[in-house]
XYZ file of C-alpha atoms in Angstrom:
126
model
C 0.000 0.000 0.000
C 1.214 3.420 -0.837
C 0.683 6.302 1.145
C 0.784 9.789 -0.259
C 1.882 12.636 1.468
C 1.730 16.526 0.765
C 5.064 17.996 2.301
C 6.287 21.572 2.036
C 9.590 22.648 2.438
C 9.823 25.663 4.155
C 13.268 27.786 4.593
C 13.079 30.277 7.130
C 15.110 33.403 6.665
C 14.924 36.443 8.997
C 11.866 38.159 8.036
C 10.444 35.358 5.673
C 9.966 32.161 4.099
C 10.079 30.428 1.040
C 7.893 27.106 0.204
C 7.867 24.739 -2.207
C 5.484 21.441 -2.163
C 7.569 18.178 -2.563
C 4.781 15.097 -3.891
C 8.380 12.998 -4.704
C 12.222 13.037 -5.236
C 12.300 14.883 -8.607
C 13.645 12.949 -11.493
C 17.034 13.527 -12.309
C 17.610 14.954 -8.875
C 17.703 18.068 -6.861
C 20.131 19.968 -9.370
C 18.343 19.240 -12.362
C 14.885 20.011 -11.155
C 16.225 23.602 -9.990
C 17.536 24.576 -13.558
C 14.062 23.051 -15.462
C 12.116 25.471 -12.647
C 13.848 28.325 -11.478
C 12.255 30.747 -13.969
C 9.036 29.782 -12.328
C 10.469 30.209 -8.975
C 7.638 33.203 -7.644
C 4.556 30.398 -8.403
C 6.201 27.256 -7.503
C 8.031 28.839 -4.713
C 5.842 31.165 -2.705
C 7.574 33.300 -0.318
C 5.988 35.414 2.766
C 7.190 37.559 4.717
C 6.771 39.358 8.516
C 6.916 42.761 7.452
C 5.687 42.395 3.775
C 5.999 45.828 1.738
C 2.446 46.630 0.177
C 3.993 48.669 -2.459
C 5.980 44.880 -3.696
C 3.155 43.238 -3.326
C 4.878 40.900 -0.688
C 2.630 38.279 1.123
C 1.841 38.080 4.801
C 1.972 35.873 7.676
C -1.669 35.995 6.975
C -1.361 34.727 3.432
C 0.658 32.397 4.846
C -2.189 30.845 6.691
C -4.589 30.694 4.213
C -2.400 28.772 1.754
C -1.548 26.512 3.920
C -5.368 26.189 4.767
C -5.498 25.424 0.945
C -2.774 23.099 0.248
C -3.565 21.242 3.387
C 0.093 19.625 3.711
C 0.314 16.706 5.809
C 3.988 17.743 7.160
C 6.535 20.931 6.899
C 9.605 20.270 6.795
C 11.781 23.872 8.321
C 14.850 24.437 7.930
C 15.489 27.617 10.248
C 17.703 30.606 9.956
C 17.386 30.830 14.089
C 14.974 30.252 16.380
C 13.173 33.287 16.993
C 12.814 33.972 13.014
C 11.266 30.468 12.983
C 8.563 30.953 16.102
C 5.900 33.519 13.720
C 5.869 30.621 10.889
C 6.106 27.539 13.913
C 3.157 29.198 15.271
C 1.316 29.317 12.236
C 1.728 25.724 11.472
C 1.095 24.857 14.782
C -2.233 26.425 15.540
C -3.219 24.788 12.326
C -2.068 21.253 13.262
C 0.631 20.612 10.675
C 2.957 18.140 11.799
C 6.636 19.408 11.477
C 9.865 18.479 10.917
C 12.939 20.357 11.853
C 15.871 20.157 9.926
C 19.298 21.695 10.371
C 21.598 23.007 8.110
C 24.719 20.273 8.631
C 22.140 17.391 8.088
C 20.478 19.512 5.156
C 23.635 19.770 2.901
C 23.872 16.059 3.434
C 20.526 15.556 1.864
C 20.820 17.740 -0.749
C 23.894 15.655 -1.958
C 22.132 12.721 -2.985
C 18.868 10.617 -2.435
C 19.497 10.590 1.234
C 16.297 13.201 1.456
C 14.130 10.860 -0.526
C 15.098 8.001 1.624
C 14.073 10.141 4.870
C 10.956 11.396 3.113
C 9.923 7.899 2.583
C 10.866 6.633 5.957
C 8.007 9.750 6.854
C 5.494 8.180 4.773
C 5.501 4.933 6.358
């Protein structure tokens, strides 16, 4: 039996974040899948922010909370700047009852180096 999962990747930096919804390890890996969909990086990577600027048309905390009230994800998966840039967005998630994940940067760069991310991804789904 397969179990799908909706998990968004969140990176925290100090006054916002940047998502991206990960459904499976992307063919050809991580590098590959950057280059085909950088150019698309403000839809398939949303980013919000704690002190948006109106004039930019920046997205709020808010807007945070209502897209994750649309994409329902199952987990988040953080990977914080520091802790007290992470507590706004932890909130957030929390209140809503998304399970999350933390994951630091040493452990991150390990992932990102080969198929050692899918691997934990799919330890998650079972």
């Amino acid at each position: 039996m397969k179990i799908e999962l909706t998990i968004l990747g969140i990176d925290v930096s100090k006054s916002s974040v940047t998502t991206h919804i990960l459904t499976q390890y992307p063919k050809g890996g991580l590098q590959a899948y950057w280059n085909k969909t950088r150019n698309k990086a403000s839809t398939l990577y949303p980013a919000f922010y704690s002190n948006p600027d109106a004039k930019n048309q920046q997205k709020s905390a808010f807007d945070f909370a209502d897209y994750l009230a649309e994409i329902k994800p199952d987990y988040a998966i953080l990977e914080p700047t520091g802790n007290h840039y992470s507590r706004l967005w932890a909130s957030i998630l929390n209140k809503l009852e998304i399970k999350m994940l933390w994951v630091g940067h040493v452990e991150l760069r390990r992932y990102r180096g080969g198929k050692i991310y899918q691997i934990k991804v799919t330890q998650l789904m079972l």
